[in-house]
Amino acid sequence: MHTDIKHHYSISARRMSRSIIRELLKLTNKPGLISFAGGLPNPETFPHEELKEICDGIFENEPQVTLQYSATEGLSSFRDLLVEFVAEHGLRVSREELIVTTASQQSLDLMGKIFIDRGDTVVVENPSYLGAVSAFRSYGVRFLPIDMDEQGLKTDLLHRQLRELKKDAGSGIEYYQNMPKFIYTIPDFQNPSGVTMSLQRRKELLHIAEEFDLIIVEDVPYKWLRYSGEDLPLIGALEARSRAVSTGLAGTGFAPPTRRVINLFTFSKILSPGIRLGWICADSVVIDKIVQAKQATDLCTSALSQKIAEEFLRRGLLEKRIEANINLYRRKLQCMREALEEFMPRIHGLGWVVPRGGIFFWITLPEQMDADEMFKEAIERNVAYVVGSAFYPTGGGHNTMRLNFSYSSNEEIREGIKRLAGLVRSRQRGVA
Ligand SMILES: Cc1ncc(COP(=O)(O)O)c(C=O)c1O
């Protein structure tokens, strides 16, 4: 008897689908096409000479450690360096509050694994990172998307929604099952919108989490890529500060000094995505649970990758690399900004916010234009973007698109924006 293999799949496997971005990227292999679709770092930023030298040294001196399984938490020497690295950026954690992961996508999946049961709610920014949405969705989550403005997630809206939910949430364990399992946020140069959450909103979000006794998952892959404006503290660092000045937290289930912010970090945008390395900072109790979940996933993160990154950090090369990345990407951002200003038609409803960091511009088209529907013609005109609607977990955003500026050359950026502007102009005539 021949059965359809699909009938054998788990519910969560049936819920999975290929990432729309990966599918769109397949179309972008077309010769001559300028792609603003991916979120790829520029290969020019990969420090292959330094890494080659580091690798030679590692294989010469430490092959036993490097080629062996390692602790699920990560190599102790590497974790100690990461503890120092985050301390320089205001986040004070101990080694027990840090675990190395196979980059942030695994960290996001681990968040789903340890927190989400089918039917649970998670708060996300609207729009939000597609990879996180897919990871959480595979665990059967329901999204509570909260709109953003130029200051980030609208905390007043979130507060109102949580107050409503709390009315029927019950008490004790029932409360935690009925309220959102966590708030997922990307406060720095958000993917996809490029928006940076203001200091005020960061504080408000933390207060809200305390008031309703919720966890915040703070994902900051772009934090180190700031091109203008002053550095803003991690919400995790604000929590540590607020704990120092207050005598207690408002929540019922958590007693100080439990950390309610979980920080996700990655080397992908500052060193290389191919090295597949990230780390999580959280309360040691949460780290312990993550260790258990990770053991079932991949046993441990590559010791080879960890050793390479460790040596890179130890030699002080990461800070220099970040500085060089900033210089390159700042120029690319400027190039895309100038091209948008020069080529895009001045029409009501068409706009963008210039990001202060990160790797994306977020374009809003007039309400009546549909970026999904325009995509095919964009490919015909040899330019690609990601449709903004892909980032709205419960629908919407058809008049938005995400443009990456880190990968293409400056010439390609100018030419690509020119092509895109031509397409927008042709649609403008169509709807006029
Ligand atoms: C917000 C956000 N989180 C997580 C990731 C995953 O990155 P990685 O798994 O390479 O660390 C990305 C990648 O673009 C991202 O934009």
Short mmCIF file of C-alpha atoms in Angstrom, two decimals, residues 192-371:
data_model
loop_
_atom_site.label_atom_id
_atom_site.label_comp_id
_atom_site.label_asym_id
_atom_site.label_seq_id
_atom_site.Cartn_x
_atom_site.Cartn_y
_atom_site.Cartn_z
CA PRO A 192 12.96 44.48 8.70
CA SER A 193 11.95 48.07 9.54
CA GLY A 194 15.38 49.53 10.42
CA VAL A 195 13.75 51.28 13.39
CA THR A 196 15.66 51.77 16.65
CA MET A 197 13.68 51.63 19.88
CA SER A 198 14.06 54.85 21.88
CA LEU A 199 15.47 54.79 25.40
CA GLN A 200 12.08 55.78 26.77
CA ARG A 201 10.38 52.85 25.06
CA ARG A 202 13.08 50.44 26.26
CA LYS A 203 12.38 51.51 29.83
CA GLU A 204 8.64 51.30 29.30
CA LEU A 205 8.92 47.82 27.84
CA LEU A 206 10.90 46.69 30.84
CA HIS A 207 8.34 48.21 33.21
CA ILE A 208 5.56 46.45 31.35
CA ALA A 209 7.40 43.13 31.57
CA GLU A 210 7.79 43.69 35.30
CA GLU A 211 4.18 44.75 35.80
CA PHE A 212 2.81 41.68 34.01
CA ASP A 213 5.66 39.38 35.01
CA LEU A 214 6.71 38.58 31.46
CA ILE A 215 9.97 37.60 29.83
CA ILE A 216 11.63 39.74 27.16
CA VAL A 217 13.67 38.09 24.42
CA GLU A 218 15.99 40.82 23.11
CA ASP A 219 17.62 39.92 19.78
CA VAL A 220 20.43 42.25 18.75
CA PRO A 221 22.34 41.01 15.68
CA TYR A 222 22.84 44.56 14.41
CA LYS A 223 23.58 46.33 17.69
CA TRP A 224 27.26 46.79 16.90
CA LEU A 225 26.55 48.24 13.43
CA ARG A 226 25.61 51.81 14.36
CA TYR A 227 26.45 54.56 11.86
CA SER A 228 24.98 57.62 13.57
CA GLY A 229 23.41 58.71 16.85
CA GLU A 230 24.38 57.57 20.31
CA ASP A 231 24.55 53.98 21.42
CA LEU A 232 21.48 52.98 23.42
CA PRO A 233 21.66 50.49 26.28
CA LEU A 234 20.48 46.93 25.91
CA ILE A 235 17.16 46.36 27.65
CA GLY A 236 19.01 43.60 29.49
CA ALA A 237 21.50 46.17 30.77
CA LEU A 238 18.69 48.53 31.85
CA GLU A 239 17.19 45.70 33.82
CA ALA A 240 20.43 45.13 35.68
CA ARG A 241 20.56 48.85 36.45
CA SER A 242 16.96 49.11 37.56
CA ARG A 243 17.50 46.11 39.79
CA ALA A 244 20.40 47.86 41.46
CA VAL A 245 18.33 50.92 42.33
CA SER A 246 15.10 49.23 43.33
CA THR A 247 14.32 47.00 46.24
CA GLY A 248 12.06 44.57 44.41
CA LEU A 249 10.17 43.73 41.24
CA ALA A 250 6.45 44.08 40.85
CA GLY A 251 5.87 40.56 39.51
CA THR A 252 4.54 37.70 41.55
CA GLY A 253 6.36 34.69 40.11
CA PHE A 254 9.80 36.20 39.82
CA ALA A 255 11.74 37.38 42.81
CA PRO A 256 14.82 39.51 42.35
CA PRO A 257 17.54 38.93 41.32
CA THR A 258 16.03 36.76 38.55
CA ARG A 259 16.81 38.16 35.13
CA ARG A 260 13.69 38.49 32.97
CA VAL A 261 15.49 39.70 29.85
CA ILE A 262 17.06 37.04 27.65
CA ASN A 263 19.68 38.44 25.28
CA LEU A 264 20.47 36.82 21.94
CA PHE A 265 23.77 37.71 20.28
CA THR A 266 25.45 36.52 17.08
CA PHE A 267 28.74 36.79 15.21
CA SER A 268 26.94 36.63 11.87
CA LYS A 269 26.90 40.33 11.04
CA ILE A 270 30.20 41.29 12.69
CA LEU A 271 32.50 38.41 11.78
CA SER A 272 30.88 35.84 9.47
CA PRO A 273 27.54 34.04 9.22
CA GLY A 274 29.37 30.96 7.93
CA ILE A 275 31.06 30.44 11.29
CA ARG A 276 27.54 29.85 12.75
CA LEU A 277 28.19 31.21 16.21
CA GLY A 278 26.06 33.09 18.66
CA TRP A 279 25.41 33.22 22.37
CA ILE A 280 22.60 33.75 24.84
CA CYS A 281 22.76 35.65 28.14
CA ALA A 282 20.00 34.83 30.60
CA ASP A 283 19.34 33.87 34.18
CA SER A 284 21.39 30.78 35.09
CA VAL A 285 18.17 28.78 35.65
CA VAL A 286 17.07 29.56 32.10
CA ILE A 287 20.54 28.75 30.76
CA ASP A 288 20.29 25.38 32.44
CA LYS A 289 17.00 24.67 30.67
CA ILE A 290 18.49 25.84 27.35
CA VAL A 291 21.40 23.43 27.87
CA GLN A 292 18.91 20.57 28.21
CA ALA A 293 17.08 21.64 25.06
CA LYS A 294 20.28 22.15 23.10
CA GLN A 295 21.58 18.73 24.06
CA ALA A 296 18.69 17.21 22.16
CA THR A 297 19.33 19.50 19.22
CA ASP A 298 23.04 19.40 18.39
CA LEU A 299 24.86 18.28 21.56
CA CYS A 300 27.20 21.24 21.28
CA THR A 301 28.25 24.08 19.01
CA SER A 302 31.31 23.48 16.84
CA ALA A 303 34.45 23.68 18.98
CA LEU A 304 36.38 24.65 15.86
CA SER A 305 34.21 27.73 15.31
CA GLN A 306 34.45 28.63 18.97
CA LYS A 307 38.24 28.37 19.02
CA ILE A 308 38.52 30.51 15.90
CA ALA A 309 36.27 33.23 17.32
CA GLU A 310 37.97 33.02 20.70
CA GLU A 311 41.36 33.69 19.16
CA PHE A 312 39.89 36.46 17.02
CA LEU A 313 38.57 38.13 20.16
CA ARG A 314 41.74 37.50 22.16
CA ARG A 315 43.84 39.25 19.52
CA GLY A 316 41.57 42.30 19.71
CA LEU A 317 40.57 41.83 16.08
CA LEU A 318 36.81 41.92 16.59
CA GLU A 319 36.65 45.56 17.65
CA LYS A 320 38.75 46.49 14.59
CA ARG A 321 36.55 44.36 12.35
CA ILE A 322 33.41 46.03 13.66
CA GLU A 323 34.92 49.45 13.03
CA ALA A 324 35.80 48.50 9.45
CA ASN A 325 32.29 47.09 8.87
CA ILE A 326 30.78 50.30 10.18
CA ASN A 327 32.87 52.39 7.80
CA LEU A 328 31.91 50.29 4.80
CA TYR A 329 28.21 50.03 5.62
CA ARG A 330 27.86 53.70 6.55
CA ARG A 331 29.00 54.59 3.03
CA LYS A 332 26.59 52.06 1.52
CA LEU A 333 23.70 53.40 3.56
CA GLN A 334 24.56 56.90 2.38
CA CYS A 335 24.71 55.66 -1.20
CA MET A 336 21.24 54.07 -1.00
CA ARG A 337 19.85 57.13 0.74
CA GLU A 338 21.15 59.46 -1.97
CA ALA A 339 19.87 57.17 -4.72
CA LEU A 340 16.41 57.03 -3.11
CA GLU A 341 16.33 60.82 -2.81
CA GLU A 342 17.52 61.27 -6.39
CA PHE A 343 15.44 58.67 -8.23
CA MET A 344 12.26 57.96 -6.29
CA PRO A 345 9.28 60.02 -7.44
CA ARG A 346 7.92 62.49 -4.90
CA ILE A 347 4.48 61.09 -4.39
CA HIS A 348 2.12 61.13 -1.47
CA GLY A 349 2.49 58.02 0.70
CA LEU A 350 5.94 57.01 -0.56
CA GLY A 351 8.57 57.22 2.16
CA TRP A 352 11.34 55.65 4.17
CA VAL A 353 13.01 56.20 7.50
CA VAL A 354 16.78 56.50 7.25
CA PRO A 355 18.11 53.79 9.59
CA ARG A 356 20.85 54.71 12.07
CA GLY A 357 22.47 51.31 11.69
CA GLY A 358 21.92 47.76 10.54
CA ILE A 359 21.64 46.70 6.92
CA PHE A 360 18.09 47.51 5.76
CA PHE A 361 15.98 50.33 4.37
CA TRP A 362 12.24 49.88 4.78
CA ILE A 363 10.13 51.47 2.09
CA THR A 364 6.47 52.35 2.41
CA LEU A 365 4.61 52.78 -0.86
CA PRO A 366 1.32 54.59 -1.34
CA GLU A 367 -1.54 52.54 0.13
CA GLN A 368 -2.91 51.51 -3.28
CA MET A 369 0.40 50.02 -4.48
CA ASP A 370 1.05 46.37 -3.84
CA ALA A 371 4.70 45.34 -3.44
#
